[in-house]
Coordinates of C-alpha atoms in Angstrom, one line a residue:
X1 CA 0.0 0.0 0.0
X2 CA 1.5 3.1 -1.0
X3 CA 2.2 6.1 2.0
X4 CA 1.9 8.5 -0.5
X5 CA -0.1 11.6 0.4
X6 CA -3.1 12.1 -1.7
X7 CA -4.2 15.6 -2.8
X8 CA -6.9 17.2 -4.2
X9 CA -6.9 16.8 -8.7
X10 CA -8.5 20.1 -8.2
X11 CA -5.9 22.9 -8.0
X12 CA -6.4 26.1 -5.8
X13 CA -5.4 28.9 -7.6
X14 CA -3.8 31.6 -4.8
X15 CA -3.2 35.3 -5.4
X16 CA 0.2 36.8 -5.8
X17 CA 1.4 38.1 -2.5
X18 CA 2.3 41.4 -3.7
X19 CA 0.2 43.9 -5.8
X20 CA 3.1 44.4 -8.9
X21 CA 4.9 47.1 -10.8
X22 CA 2.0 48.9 -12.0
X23 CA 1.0 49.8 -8.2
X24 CA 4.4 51.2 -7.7
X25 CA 5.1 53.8 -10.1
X26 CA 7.8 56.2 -10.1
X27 CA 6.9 59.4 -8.0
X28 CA 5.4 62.6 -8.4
X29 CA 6.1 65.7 -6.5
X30 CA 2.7 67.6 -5.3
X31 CA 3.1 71.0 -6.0
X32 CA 1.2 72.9 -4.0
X33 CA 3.1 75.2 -1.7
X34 CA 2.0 74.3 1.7
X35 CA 3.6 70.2 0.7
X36 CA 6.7 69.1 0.9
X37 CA 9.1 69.6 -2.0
X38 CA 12.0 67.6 -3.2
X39 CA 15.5 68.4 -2.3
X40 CA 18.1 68.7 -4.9
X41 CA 20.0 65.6 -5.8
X42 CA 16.7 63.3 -7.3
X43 CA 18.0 62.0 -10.3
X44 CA 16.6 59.3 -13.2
X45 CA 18.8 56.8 -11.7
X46 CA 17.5 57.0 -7.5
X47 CA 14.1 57.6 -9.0
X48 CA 14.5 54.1 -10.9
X49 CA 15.9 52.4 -7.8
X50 CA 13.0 53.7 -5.5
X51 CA 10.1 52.1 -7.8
X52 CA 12.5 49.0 -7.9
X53 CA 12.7 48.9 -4.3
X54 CA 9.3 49.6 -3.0
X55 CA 7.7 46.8 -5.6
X56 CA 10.9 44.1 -3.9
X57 CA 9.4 45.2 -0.4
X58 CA 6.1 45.0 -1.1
X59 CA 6.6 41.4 -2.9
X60 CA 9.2 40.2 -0.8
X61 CA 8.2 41.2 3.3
X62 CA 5.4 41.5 5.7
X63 CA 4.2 44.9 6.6
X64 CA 4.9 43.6 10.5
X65 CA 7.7 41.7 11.6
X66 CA 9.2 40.6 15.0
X67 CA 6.5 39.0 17.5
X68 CA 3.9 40.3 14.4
X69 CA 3.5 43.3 15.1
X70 CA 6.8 45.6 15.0
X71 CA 5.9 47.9 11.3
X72 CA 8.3 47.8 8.7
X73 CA 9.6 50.8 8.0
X74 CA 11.8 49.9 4.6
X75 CA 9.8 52.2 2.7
X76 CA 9.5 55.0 5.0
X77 CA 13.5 55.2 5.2
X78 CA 13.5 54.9 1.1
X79 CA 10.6 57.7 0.7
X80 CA 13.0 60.0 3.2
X81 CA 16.0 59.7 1.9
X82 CA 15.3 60.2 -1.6
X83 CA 13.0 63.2 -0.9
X84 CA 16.0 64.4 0.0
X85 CA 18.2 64.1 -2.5
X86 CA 20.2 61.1 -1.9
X87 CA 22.7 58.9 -4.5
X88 CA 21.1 55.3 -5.6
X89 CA 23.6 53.8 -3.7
X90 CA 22.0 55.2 -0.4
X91 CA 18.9 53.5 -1.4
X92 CA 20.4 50.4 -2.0
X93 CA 22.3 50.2 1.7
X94 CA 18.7 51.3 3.3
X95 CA 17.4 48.0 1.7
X96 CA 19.8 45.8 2.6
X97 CA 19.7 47.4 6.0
X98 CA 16.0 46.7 7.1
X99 CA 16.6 42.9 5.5
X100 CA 18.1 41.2 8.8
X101 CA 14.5 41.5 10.5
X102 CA 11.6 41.6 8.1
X103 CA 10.2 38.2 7.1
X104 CA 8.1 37.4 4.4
X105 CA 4.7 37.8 3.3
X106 CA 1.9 35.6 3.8
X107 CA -1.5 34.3 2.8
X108 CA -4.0 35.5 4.9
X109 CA -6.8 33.3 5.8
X110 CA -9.9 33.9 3.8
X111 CA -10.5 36.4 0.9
X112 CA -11.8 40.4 2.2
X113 CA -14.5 41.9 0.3
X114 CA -17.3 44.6 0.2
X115 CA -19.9 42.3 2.1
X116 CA -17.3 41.1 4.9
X117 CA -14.3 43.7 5.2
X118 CA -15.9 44.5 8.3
X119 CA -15.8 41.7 9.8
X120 CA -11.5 40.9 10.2
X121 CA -10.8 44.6 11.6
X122 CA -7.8 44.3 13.6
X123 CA -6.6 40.8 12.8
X124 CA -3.2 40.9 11.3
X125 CA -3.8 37.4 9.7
X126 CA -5.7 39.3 7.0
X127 CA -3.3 42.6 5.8
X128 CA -2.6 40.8 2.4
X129 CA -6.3 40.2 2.2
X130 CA -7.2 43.4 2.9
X131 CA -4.1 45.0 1.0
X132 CA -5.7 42.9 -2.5
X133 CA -9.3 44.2 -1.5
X134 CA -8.0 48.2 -0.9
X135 CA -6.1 47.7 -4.8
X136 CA -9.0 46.3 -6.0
X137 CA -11.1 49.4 -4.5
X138 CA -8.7 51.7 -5.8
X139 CA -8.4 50.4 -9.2
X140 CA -12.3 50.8 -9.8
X141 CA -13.0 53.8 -8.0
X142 CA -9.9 56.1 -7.3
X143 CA -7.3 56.5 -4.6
X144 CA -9.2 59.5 -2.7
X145 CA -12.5 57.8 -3.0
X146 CA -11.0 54.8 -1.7
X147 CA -9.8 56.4 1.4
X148 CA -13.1 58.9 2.1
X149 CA -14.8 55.6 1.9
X150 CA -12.8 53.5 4.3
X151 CA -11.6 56.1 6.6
X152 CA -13.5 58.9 6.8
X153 CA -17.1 58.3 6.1
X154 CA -19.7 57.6 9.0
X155 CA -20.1 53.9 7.7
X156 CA -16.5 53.5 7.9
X157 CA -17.3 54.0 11.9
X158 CA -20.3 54.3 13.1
X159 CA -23.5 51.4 13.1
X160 CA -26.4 52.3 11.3
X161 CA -27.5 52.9 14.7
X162 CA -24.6 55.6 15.6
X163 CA -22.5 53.8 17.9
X164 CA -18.8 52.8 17.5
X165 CA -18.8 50.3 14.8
X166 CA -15.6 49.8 12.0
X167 CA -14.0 52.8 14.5
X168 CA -11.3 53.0 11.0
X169 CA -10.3 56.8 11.7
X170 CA -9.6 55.9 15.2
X171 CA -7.7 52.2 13.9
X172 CA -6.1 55.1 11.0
X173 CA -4.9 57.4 13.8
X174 CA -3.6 54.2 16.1
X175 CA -0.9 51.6 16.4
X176 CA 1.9 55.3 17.3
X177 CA 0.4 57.0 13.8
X178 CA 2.1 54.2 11.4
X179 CA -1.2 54.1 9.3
X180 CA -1.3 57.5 8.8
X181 CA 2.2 57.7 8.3
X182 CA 2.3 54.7 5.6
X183 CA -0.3 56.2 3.8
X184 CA 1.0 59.4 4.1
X185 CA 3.6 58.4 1.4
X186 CA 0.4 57.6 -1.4
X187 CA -0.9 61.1 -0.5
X188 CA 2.9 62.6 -0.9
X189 CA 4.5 60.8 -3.5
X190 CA 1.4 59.8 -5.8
X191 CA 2.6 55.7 -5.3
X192 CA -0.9 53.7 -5.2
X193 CA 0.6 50.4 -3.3
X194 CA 1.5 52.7 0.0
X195 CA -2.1 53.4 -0.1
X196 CA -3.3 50.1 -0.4
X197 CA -0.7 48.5 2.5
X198 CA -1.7 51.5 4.4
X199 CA -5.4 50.9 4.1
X200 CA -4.3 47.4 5.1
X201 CA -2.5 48.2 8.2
X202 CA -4.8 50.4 9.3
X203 CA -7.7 47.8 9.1
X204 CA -5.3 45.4 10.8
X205 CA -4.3 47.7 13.8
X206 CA -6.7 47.5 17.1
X207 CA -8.5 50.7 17.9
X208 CA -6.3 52.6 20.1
X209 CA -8.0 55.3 21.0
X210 CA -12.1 55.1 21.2
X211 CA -12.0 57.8 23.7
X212 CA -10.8 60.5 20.9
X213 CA -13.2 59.3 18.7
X214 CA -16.3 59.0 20.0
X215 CA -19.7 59.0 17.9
X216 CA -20.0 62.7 18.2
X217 CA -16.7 63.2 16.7
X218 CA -18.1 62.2 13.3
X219 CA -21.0 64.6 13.9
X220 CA -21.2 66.9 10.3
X221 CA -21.9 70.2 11.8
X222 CA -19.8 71.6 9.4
X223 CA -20.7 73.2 5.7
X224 CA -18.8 71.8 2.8
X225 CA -17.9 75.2 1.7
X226 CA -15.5 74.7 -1.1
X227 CA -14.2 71.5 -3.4
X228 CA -10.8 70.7 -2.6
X229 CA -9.3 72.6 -5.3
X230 CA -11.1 75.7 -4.3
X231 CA -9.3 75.1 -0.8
X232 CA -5.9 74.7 -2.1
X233 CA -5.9 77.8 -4.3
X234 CA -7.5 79.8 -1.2
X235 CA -4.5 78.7 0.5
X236 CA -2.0 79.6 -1.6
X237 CA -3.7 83.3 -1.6
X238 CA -3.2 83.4 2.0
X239 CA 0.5 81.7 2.7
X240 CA 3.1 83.1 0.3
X241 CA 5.9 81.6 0.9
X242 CA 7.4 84.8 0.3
X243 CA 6.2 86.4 3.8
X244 CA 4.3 83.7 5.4
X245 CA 4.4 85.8 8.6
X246 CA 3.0 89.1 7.4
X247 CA 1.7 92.0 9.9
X248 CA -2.3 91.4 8.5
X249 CA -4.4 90.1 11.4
X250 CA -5.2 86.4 11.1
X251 CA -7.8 85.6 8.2
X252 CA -10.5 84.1 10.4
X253 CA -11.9 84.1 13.8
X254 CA -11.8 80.8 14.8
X255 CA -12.2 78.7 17.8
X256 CA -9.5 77.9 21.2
X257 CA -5.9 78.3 19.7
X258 CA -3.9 74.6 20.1
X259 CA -1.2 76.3 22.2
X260 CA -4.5 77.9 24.4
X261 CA -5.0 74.0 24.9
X262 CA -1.4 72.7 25.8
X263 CA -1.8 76.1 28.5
X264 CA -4.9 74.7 30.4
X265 CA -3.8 71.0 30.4
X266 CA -0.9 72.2 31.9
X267 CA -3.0 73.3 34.4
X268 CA -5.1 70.6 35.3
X269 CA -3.7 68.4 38.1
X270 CA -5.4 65.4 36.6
X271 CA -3.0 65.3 34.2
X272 CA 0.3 65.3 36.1
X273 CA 3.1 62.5 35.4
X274 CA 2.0 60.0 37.5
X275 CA -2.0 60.7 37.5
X276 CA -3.0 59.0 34.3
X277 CA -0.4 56.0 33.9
X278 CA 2.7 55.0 35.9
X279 CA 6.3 55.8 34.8
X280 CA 7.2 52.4 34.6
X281 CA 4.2 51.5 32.5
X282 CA 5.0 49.6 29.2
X283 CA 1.5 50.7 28.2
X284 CA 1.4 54.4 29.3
X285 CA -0.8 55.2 26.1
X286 CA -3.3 52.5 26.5
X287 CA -3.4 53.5 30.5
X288 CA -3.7 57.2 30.0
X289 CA -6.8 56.5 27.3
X290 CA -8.4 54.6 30.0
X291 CA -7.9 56.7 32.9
X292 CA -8.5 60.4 31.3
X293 CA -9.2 59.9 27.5
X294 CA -12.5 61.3 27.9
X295 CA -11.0 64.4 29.5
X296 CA -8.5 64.6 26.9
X297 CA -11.2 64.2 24.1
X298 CA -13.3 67.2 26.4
X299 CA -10.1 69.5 25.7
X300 CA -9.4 68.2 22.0
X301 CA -13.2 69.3 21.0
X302 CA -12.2 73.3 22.0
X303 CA -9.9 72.8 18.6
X304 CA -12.8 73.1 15.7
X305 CA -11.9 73.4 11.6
X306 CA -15.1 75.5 10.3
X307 CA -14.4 76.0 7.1
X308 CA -12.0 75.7 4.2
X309 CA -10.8 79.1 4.8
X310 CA -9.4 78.2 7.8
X311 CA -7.2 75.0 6.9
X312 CA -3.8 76.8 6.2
X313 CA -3.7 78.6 9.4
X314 CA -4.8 74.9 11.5
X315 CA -2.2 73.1 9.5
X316 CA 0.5 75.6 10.9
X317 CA -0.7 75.2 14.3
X318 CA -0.2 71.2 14.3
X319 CA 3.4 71.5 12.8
X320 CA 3.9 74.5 16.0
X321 CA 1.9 71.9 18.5
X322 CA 4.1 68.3 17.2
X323 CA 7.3 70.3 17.3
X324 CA 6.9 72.0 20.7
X325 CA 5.2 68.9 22.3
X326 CA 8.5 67.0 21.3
X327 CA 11.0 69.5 21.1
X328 CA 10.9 71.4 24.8
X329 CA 9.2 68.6 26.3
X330 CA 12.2 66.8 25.5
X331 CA 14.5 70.0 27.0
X332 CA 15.2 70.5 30.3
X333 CA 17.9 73.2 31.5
X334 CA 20.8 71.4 32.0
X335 CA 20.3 68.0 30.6
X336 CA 21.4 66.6 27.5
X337 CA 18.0 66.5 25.1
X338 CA 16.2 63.2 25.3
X339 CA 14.7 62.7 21.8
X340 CA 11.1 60.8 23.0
X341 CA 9.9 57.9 20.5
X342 CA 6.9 58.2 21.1
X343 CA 6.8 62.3 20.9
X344 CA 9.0 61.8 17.7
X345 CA 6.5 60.4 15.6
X346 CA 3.8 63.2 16.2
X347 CA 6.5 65.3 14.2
X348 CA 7.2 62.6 11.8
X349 CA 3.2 62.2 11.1
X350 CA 2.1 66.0 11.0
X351 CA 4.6 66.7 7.6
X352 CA 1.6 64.1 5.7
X353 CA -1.4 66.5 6.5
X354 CA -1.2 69.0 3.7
X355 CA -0.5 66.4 1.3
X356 CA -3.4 64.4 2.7
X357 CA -5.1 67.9 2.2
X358 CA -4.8 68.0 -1.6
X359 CA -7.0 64.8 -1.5
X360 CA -10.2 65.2 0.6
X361 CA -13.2 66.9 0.8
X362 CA -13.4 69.7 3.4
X363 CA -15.5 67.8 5.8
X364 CA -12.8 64.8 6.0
X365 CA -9.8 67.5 5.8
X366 CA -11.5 68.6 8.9
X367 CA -11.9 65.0 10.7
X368 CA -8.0 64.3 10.0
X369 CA -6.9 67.8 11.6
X370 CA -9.0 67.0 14.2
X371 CA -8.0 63.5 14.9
X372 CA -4.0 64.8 14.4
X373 CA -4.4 67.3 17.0
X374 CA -6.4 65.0 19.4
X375 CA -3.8 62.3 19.0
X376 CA -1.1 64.7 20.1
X377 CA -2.6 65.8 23.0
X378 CA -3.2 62.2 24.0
X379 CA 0.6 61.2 23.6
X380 CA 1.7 64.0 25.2
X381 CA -0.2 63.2 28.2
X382 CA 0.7 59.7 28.1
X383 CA 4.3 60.4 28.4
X384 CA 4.0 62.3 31.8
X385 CA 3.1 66.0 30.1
X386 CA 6.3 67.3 30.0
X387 CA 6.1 71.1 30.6
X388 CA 7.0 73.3 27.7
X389 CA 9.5 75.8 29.3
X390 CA 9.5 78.3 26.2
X391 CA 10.7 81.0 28.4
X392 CA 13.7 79.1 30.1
X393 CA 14.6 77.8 26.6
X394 CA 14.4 80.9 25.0
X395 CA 16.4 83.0 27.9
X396 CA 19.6 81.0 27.6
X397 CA 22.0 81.9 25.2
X398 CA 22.0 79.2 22.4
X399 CA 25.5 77.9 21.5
X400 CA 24.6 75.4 18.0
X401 CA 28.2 74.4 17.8
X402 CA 28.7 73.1 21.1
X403 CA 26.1 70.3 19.4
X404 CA 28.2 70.1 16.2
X405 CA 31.1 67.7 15.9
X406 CA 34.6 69.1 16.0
X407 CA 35.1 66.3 13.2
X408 CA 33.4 69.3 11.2
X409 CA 36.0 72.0 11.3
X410 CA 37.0 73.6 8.3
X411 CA 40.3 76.1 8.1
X412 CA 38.6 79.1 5.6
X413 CA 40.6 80.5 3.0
X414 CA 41.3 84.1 3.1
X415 CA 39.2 84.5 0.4
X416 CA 36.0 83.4 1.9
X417 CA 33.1 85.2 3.8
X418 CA 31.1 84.9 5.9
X419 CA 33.0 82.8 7.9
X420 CA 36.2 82.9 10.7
X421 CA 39.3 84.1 9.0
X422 CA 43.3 84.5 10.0
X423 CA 43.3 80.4 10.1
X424 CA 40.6 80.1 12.7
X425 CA 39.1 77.0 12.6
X426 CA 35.0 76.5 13.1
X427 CA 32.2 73.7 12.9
X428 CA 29.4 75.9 12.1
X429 CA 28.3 75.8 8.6
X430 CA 26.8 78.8 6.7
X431 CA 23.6 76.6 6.4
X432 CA 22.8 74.2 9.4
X433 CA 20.0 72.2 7.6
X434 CA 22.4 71.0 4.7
X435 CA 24.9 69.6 7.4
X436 CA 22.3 67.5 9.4
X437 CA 20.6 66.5 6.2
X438 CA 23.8 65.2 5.2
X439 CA 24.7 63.4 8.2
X440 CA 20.9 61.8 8.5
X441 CA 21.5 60.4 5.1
X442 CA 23.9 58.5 6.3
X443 CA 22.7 57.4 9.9
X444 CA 20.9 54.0 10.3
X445 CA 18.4 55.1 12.5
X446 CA 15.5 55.9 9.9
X447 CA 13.8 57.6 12.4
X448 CA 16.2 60.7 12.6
X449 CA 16.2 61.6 8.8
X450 CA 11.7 61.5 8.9
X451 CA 11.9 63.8 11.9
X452 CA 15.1 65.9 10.2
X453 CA 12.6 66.4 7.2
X454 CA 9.7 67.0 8.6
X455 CA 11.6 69.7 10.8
X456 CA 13.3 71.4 7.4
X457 CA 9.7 71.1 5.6
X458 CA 8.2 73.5 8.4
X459 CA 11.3 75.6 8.7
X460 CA 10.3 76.0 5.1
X461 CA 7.3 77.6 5.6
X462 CA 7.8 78.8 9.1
X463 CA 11.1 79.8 9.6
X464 CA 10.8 83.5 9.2
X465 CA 8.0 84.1 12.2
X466 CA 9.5 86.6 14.2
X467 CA 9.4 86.6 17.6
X468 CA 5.8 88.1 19.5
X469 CA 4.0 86.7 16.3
X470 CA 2.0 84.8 19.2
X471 CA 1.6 87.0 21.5
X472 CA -1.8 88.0 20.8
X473 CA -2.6 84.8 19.8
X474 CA -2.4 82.4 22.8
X475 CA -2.1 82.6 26.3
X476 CA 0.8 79.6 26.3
X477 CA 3.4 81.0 28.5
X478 CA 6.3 82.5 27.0
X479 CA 4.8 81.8 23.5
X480 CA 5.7 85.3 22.5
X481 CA 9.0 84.3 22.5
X482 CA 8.9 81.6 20.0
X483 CA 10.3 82.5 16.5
X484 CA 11.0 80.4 13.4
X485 CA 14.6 79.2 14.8
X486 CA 12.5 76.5 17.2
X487 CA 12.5 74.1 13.8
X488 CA 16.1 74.2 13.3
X489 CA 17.0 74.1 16.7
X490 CA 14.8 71.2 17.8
X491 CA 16.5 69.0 14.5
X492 CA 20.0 70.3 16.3
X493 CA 18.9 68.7 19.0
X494 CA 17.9 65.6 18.1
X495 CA 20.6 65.0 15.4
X496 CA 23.4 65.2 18.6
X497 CA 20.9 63.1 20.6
X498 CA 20.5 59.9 18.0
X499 CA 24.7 60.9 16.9
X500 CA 26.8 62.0 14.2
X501 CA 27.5 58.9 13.0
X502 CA 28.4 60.0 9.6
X503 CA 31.1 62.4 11.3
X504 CA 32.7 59.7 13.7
X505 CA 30.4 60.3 16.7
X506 CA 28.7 56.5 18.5
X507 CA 24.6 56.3 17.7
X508 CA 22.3 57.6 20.2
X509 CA 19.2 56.2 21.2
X510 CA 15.2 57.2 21.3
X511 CA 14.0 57.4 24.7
X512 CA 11.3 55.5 25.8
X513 CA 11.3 55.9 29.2
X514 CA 8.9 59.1 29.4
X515 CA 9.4 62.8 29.8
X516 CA 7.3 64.3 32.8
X517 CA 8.3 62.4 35.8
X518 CA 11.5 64.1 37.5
X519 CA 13.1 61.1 38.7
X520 CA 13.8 60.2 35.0
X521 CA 15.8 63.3 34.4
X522 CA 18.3 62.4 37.6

């Protein structure tokens, strides 16, 4: 009798694991001017190896590796560096970098479509399922259709009846912002597939925060009052790049300023470190949700979008609110800067909303400002609210090259200007933001060169606010005192904190131990 195995005659035809070539076309710059903009150095040849990269990572690993559920962040790292300008060859090593701990793809167990997509919601087991099904959705209605549909609509969270149901903004917004993130790079770079694993992701991540999002988040009190064109070219009227800043009062009149918000939290002695989670939590988000996310979801709702003629002025106060919340709350006098994860990746997250922007109606424009600025506020709680001492910071004299390498000294010609003469040696460069870009090119930490762009994209459009440009604006202490410098300086910051490695200095680490409790500073 023969042991031979018997299978089926009938053969089961399985999808491809990946989506193919077509889904991962070569990039497109938006070019609005409130988006991010590619640096100088994008050439035929890295534009080639990007497309040739993203479609090996998208055929070749899972979107989560480690004990399934660590993202993989291969594509984020390529996106980065060659937004900024890097050489093919830099592509190349940021592949083979991220290869010693992703693993690959896999079926997932049943097929996802229109009658069940529901029904799998944060189960890992089904991202390729649901990666097939978003392509498929994409390919017959759109991109932005695709995502008003699954994100932002009321059936995309809410029952018939009105109660948390799907919960995908909130699922969108969760798992430390890598949806948004992920998907961010479709609404950026114009690359269909990053929509499509994003969509996936974010229908495989558990719903992190239902506090933030509760039913009446998603209440439409708000008039549709412009097509998304119409709000583009009305923001382009208002921010000129060439004076941003100008002495006009603000074009509207509009609800609590963010920084008004970060003011009275600090306030509230229910959300001291220790109060909502414990410094040695490993879950101090998850804790913090439970204990005051409906307090925190009470402050968020002060922060309204009312109209389209607002959404240029809200997306500059969410890059001001990410890089304060991470940049001073990771300063104290004294101390060497502690670059926070956690606080790192509301930064990295908030350079996606204008280009998400360029996409949506008004009403969802407004639901993801919304949800950004809720989900900041959250974090920053969750990691002790660590105060934001403008004042102190701002009344210290600032040295930038005692946080630049001596590695970095040049000996000037004569001839040149601007710079030390009579064979005096110095580290500072003319231009601070080429030096760090140039070192974070080179740094394996992927983490540093998202945060080093984001940081020279608002710099970009902020960087000339003078100082007192908020003093009638919030009641934030000492925010009269903030000026466009804040972007530059909070990169300087962090690019000493996570090391020169590029110039011979050891890598630094993220903190993840938390900001707001004193004991961690000792």
């Amino acid at each position: 009798m023969s042991t031979t195995t018997q299978f089926p005659t009938e053969s089961v035809t399985l999808k491809p694991l990946g989506l193919g070539s077509s889904f991962f076309p070569s990039p497109k710059q938006n070019n609005h001017k409130l988006t991010p903009k590619f640096w100088p150095g994008v050439s035929a040849e890295s534009e080639s190896e990007l497309a040739n990269l993203l479609r090996l990572n998208n055929e070749k690993h899972h979107i989560y590796y480690g004990d399934y559920g660590l993202h993989n962040h291969l594509s984020h790292h390529l996106f980065a560096a060659y937004a900024m300008g890097c050489s093919p060859e830099v592509l190349s090593a940021a592949y083979k970098l991220h290869m010693d701990h992703l693993r690959p793809p896999v079926q997932s167990p049943g097929e996802i479509t229109e009658n069940n997509w529901t029904e799998h919601l944060g189960n890992k087991d089904y991202h390729n399922a649901y990666m097939h099904f978003y392509a498929a959705q994409i390919e017959a209605h759109s991109p932005g259709k695709t995502l008003e549909k699954y994100v932002f609509s009321k059936e995309a969270n809410l029952t018939a009846e009105g109660t948390q149901g799907p919960q995908m903004l909130d699922r969108f917004m969760s798992g430390l912002l890598h949806p948004i993130i992920h998907t961010g790079h479709w609404a950026e770079f114009h690359v269909p597939g990053m929509l499509a694993e994003g969509l996936a992701m974010a229908s495989a991540t558990a719903a992190d925060s239902p506090h933030l999002f509760p039913p009446d988040f998603f209440d439409d009190d708000t008039q549709e009052s412009g097509s998304v064109q119409s709000t583009l070219d009305q923001a382009t009227g208002r921010l000129s790049l060439d004076n941003p800043h100008s002495s006009s009062p603000s074009t509207y009149t509009g609800d609590t300023h963010s920084l008004d918000i970060l003011h009275r939290m600090l306030q509230d002695p229910t959300l001291a470190a220790g109060k909502t989670c414990q410094a040695d939590s490993p879950s101090k988000f998850s804790d913090t949700m439970n204990s005051v996310g409906d307090k925190i979801r009470e402050y968020a709702k002060m922060w309204q979008v009312n109209s389209d003629q607002e959404v240029p002025e809200k997306l500059e106060e969410v890059a001001w609110l990410a890089t304060l919340v991470y940049g001073l709350g990771g300063w104290r006098k004294g101390k060497p800067f502690r670059s926070d994860f956690f606080l790192l990746h509301l930064v990295t997250s908030s350079i996606f909303i204008s280009s998400y922007i360029t996409h949506l109606s008004f009403a969802s424009q407004s639901a993801l400002l919304r949800a950004q600025v809720s989900v900041i506020l959250g974090y920053w709680v969750s990691r002790g609210r660590p105060s934001i001492p403008i004042a102190d910071y701002y009344s210290r004299e600032f040295d930038p090259s005692s946080l630049v390498p001596k590695a970095l000294q040049v000996h000037p010609d004569e001839s040149a200007i601007g710079i030390s003469k009579g064979g005096g040696a110095t580290n500072m460069p003319s231009n601070i933001w080429l030096l760090m870009i140039e070192s974070s090119l080179n740094h394996p930490e992927e983490h540093l060169l998202k945060n080093q762009r984001a940081l020279a994209h608002f710099d970009h459009l902020y960087g000339k606010t003078p100082q007192g440009y908020f003093k009638s604006k919030t009641e934030l202490e000492g925010a009269e005192l903030l000026d466009g410098s804040l972007f530059w300086r909070v990169a300087l910051h962090t690019q000493k904190a996570l090391g020169w490695v590029r110039e011979g200095e050891p890598q630094g680490k993220c903190d993840r131990v938390g900001l707001g409790w004193d004991h961690l500073w000792e």
